[in-house]
CSV table of C-alpha atoms in Angstrom, one decimal:
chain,number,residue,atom,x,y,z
A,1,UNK,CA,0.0,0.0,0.0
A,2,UNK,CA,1.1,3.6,-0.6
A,3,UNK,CA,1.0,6.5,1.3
A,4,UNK,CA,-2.7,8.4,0.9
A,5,UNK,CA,-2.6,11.0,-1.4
A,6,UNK,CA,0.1,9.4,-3.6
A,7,UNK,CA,0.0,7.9,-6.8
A,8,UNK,CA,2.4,5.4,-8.1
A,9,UNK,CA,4.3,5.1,-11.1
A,10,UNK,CA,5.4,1.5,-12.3
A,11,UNK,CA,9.1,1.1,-13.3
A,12,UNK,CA,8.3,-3.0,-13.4
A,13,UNK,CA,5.9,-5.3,-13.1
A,14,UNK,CA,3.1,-5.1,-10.6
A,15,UNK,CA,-0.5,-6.6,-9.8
A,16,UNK,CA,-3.0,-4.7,-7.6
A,17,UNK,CA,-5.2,-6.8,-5.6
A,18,UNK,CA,-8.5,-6.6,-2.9
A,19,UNK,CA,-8.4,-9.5,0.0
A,20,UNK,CA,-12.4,-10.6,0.1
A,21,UNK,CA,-14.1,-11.3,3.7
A,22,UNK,CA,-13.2,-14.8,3.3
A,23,UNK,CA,-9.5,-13.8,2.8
A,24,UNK,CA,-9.4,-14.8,-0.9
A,25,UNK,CA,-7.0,-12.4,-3.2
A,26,UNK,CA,-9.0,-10.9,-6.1
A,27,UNK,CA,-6.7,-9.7,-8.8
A,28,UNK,CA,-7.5,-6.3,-10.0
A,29,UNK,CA,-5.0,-5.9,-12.7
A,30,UNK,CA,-1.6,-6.1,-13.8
A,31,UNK,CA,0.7,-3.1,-14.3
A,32,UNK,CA,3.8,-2.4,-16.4
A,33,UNK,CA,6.7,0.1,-16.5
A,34,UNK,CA,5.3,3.4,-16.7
A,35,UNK,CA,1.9,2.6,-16.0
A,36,UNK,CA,0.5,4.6,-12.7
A,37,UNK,CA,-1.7,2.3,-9.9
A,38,UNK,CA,-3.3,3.9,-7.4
A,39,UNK,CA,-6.0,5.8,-8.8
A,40,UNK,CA,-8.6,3.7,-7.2
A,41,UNK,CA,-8.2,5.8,-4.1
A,42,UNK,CA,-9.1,9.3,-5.1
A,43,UNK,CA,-12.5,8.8,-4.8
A,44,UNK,CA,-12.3,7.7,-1.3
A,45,UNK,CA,-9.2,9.2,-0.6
A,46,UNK,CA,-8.1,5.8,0.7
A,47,UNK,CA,-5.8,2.8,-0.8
A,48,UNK,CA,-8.7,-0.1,-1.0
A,49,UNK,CA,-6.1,-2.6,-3.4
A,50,UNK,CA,-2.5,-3.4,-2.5
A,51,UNK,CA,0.1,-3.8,-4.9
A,52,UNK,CA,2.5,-6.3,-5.5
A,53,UNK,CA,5.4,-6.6,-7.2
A,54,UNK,CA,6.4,-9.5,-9.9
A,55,UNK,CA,9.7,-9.0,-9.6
A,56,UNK,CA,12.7,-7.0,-8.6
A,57,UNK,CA,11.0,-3.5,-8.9
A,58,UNK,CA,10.7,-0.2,-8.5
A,59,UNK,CA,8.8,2.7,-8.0
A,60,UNK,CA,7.9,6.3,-7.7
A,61,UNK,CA,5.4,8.0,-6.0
A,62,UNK,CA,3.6,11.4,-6.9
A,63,UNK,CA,1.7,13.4,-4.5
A,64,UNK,CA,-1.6,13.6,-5.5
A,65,UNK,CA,-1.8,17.5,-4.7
A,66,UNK,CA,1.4,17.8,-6.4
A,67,UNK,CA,-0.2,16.1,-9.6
A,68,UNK,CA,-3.9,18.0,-9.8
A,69,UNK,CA,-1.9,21.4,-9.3
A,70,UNK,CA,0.6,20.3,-12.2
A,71,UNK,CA,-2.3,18.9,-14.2
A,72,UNK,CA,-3.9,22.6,-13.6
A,73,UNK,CA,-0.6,24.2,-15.2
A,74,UNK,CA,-0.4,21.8,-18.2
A,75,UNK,CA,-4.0,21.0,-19.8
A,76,UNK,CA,-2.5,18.3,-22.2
A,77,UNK,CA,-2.3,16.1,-18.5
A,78,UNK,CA,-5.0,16.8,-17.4
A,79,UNK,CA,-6.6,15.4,-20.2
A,80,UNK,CA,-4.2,12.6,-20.2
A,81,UNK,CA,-5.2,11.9,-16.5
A,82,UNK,CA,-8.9,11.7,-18.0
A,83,UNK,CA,-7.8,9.2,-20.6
A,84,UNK,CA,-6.4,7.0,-18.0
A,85,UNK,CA,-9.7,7.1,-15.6
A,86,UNK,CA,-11.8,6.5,-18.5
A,87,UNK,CA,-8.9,3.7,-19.8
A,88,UNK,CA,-9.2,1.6,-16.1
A,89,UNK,CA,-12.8,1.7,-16.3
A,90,UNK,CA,-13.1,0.5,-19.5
A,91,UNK,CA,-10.9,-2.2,-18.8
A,92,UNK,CA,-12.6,-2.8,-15.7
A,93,UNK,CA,-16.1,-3.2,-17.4
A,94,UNK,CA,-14.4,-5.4,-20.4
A,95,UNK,CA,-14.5,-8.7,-18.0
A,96,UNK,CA,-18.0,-8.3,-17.0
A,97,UNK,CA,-19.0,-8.9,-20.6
A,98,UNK,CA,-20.4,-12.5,-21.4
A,99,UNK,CA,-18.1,-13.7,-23.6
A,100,UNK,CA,-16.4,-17.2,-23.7
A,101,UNK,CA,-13.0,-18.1,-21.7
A,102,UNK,CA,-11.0,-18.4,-25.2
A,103,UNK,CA,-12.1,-14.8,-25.8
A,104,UNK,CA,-11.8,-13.7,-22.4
A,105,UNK,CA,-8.0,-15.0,-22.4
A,106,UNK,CA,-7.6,-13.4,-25.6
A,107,UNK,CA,-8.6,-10.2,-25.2
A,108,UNK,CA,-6.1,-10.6,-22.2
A,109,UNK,CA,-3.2,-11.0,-24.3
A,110,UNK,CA,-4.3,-8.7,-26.8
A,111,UNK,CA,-3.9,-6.4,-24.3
A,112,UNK,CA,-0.9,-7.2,-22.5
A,113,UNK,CA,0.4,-7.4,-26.4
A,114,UNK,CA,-0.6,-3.9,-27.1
A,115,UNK,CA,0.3,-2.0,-23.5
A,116,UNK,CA,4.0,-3.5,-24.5
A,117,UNK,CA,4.2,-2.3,-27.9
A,118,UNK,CA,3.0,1.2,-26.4
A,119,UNK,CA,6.0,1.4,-24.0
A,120,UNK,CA,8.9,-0.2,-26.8
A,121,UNK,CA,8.7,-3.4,-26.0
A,122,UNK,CA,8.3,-6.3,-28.8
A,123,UNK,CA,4.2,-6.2,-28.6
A,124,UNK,CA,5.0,-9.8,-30.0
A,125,UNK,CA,7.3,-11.6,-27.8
A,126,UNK,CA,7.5,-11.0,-24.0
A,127,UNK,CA,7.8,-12.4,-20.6
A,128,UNK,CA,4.4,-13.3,-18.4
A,129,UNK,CA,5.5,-12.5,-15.0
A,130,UNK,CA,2.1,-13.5,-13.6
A,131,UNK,CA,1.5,-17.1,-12.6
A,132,UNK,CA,-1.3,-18.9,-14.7
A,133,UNK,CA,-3.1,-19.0,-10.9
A,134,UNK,CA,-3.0,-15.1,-11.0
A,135,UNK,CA,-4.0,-15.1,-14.9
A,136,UNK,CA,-6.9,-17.1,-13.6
A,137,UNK,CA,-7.5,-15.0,-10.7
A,138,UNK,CA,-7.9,-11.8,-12.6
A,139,UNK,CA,-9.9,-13.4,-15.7
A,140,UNK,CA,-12.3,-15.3,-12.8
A,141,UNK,CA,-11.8,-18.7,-14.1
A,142,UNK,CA,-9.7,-21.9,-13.0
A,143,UNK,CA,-5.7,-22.4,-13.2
A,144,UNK,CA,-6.7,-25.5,-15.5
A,145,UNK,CA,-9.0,-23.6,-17.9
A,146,UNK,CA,-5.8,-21.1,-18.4
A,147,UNK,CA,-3.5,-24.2,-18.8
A,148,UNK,CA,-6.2,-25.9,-21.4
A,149,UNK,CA,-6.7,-22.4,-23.3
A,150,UNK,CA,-2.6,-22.2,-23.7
A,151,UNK,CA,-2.5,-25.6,-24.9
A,152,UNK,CA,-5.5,-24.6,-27.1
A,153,UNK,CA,-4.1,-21.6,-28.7
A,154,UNK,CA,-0.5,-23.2,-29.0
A,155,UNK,CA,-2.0,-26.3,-31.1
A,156,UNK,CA,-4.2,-23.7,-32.9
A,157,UNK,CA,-0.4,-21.9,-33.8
A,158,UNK,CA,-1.6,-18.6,-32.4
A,159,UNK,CA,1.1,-18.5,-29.5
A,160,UNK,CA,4.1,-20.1,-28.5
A,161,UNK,CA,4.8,-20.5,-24.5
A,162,UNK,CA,7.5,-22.0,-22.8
A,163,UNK,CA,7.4,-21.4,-18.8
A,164,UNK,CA,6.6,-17.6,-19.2
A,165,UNK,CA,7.9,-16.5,-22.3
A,166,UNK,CA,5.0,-15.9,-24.6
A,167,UNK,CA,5.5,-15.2,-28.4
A,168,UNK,CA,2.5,-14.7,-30.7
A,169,UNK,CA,2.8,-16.5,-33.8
A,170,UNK,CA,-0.5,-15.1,-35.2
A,171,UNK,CA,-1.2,-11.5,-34.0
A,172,UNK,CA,-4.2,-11.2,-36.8
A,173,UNK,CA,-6.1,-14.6,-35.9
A,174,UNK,CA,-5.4,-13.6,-31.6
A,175,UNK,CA,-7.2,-10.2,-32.3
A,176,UNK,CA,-10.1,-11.8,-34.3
A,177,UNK,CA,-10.7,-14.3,-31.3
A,178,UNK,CA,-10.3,-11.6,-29.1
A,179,UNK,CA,-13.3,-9.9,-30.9
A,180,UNK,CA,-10.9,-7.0,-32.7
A,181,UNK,CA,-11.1,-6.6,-36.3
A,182,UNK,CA,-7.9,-7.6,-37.7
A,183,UNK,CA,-6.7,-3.9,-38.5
A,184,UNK,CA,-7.4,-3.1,-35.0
């Protein structure tokens, strides 16, 4: 957890979570260098998620008074703050649709693939930091389902995996099952 009124910036791999009154981890999300976490709290002016790192990481924190008066002084971030608000709940209302596992996993890595390629990375080849329990976690389904959907798409040639490196053969026929149109 951060300090209230701060907002984190990702220099590694993260994943924000909720503990349930049963003490179950539900994963929120997953976060990747450069990406900010913490913006759950400005409503409530209160950290309800932890974060967790990956790996080795790092991070930096931002007041949040520092960032609204900043964001007053420079209109291109306030907008960009926007973006990102209206980005997390968009993402956030993408796995309450009713759509099938295959898609649901999909649509995962489609968007893993793409918040790479945004920050320089190969949007094509990369590392899964996550366990498949946590991929499971976050997509609400079971550790096997994620291990049978893997197998599926590898047979189907649309990924390769070996331990956690992930390299998508097929990048048109993974956006098609994840419900993009191939020029997406």
């Amino acid at each position: 957890r951060g300090l209230v009124g701060s907002e984190m910036c990702i220099r590694d791999r993260f994943k924000s979570y909720t503990i349930d009154q049963d003490g179950n981890e539900r994963i929120l999300g997953f976060h990747l260098p450069g990406e900010l976490v913490g913006l759950d709290a400005i409503y409530e002016q209160h950290y309800p998620s932890n974060v967790t790192a990956l790996d080795t990481a790092s991070i930096c924190t931002v007041p949040y008074e520092g960032l609204m008066r900043l964001s007053e002084q420079i209109p291109s971030l306030q907008h960009q703050l926007l973006r990102l608000l209206s980005k997390e709940i968009n993402s956030v209302s993408a796995l309450t649709y009713d759509i099938s596992a295959d898609q649901r996993l999909a649509v995962f890595l489609w968007g893993l693939s793409k918040r790479y390629e945004q920050r320089g990375f190969s949007g094509t080849h990369f590392n899964l930091s996550m366990p498949r329990r946590d991929i499971a976690n976050h997509l609400n389904m079971a550790p096997e389902t994620i291990s049978r959907l893997f197998k599926r798409m590898q047979d189907q040639g649309l990924i390769q995996l070996n331990k956690r490196e992930l390299v998508i053969s097929d990048i048109v026929a993974l956006k098609i099952l994840a419900g993009c149109k191939p020029s997406d």
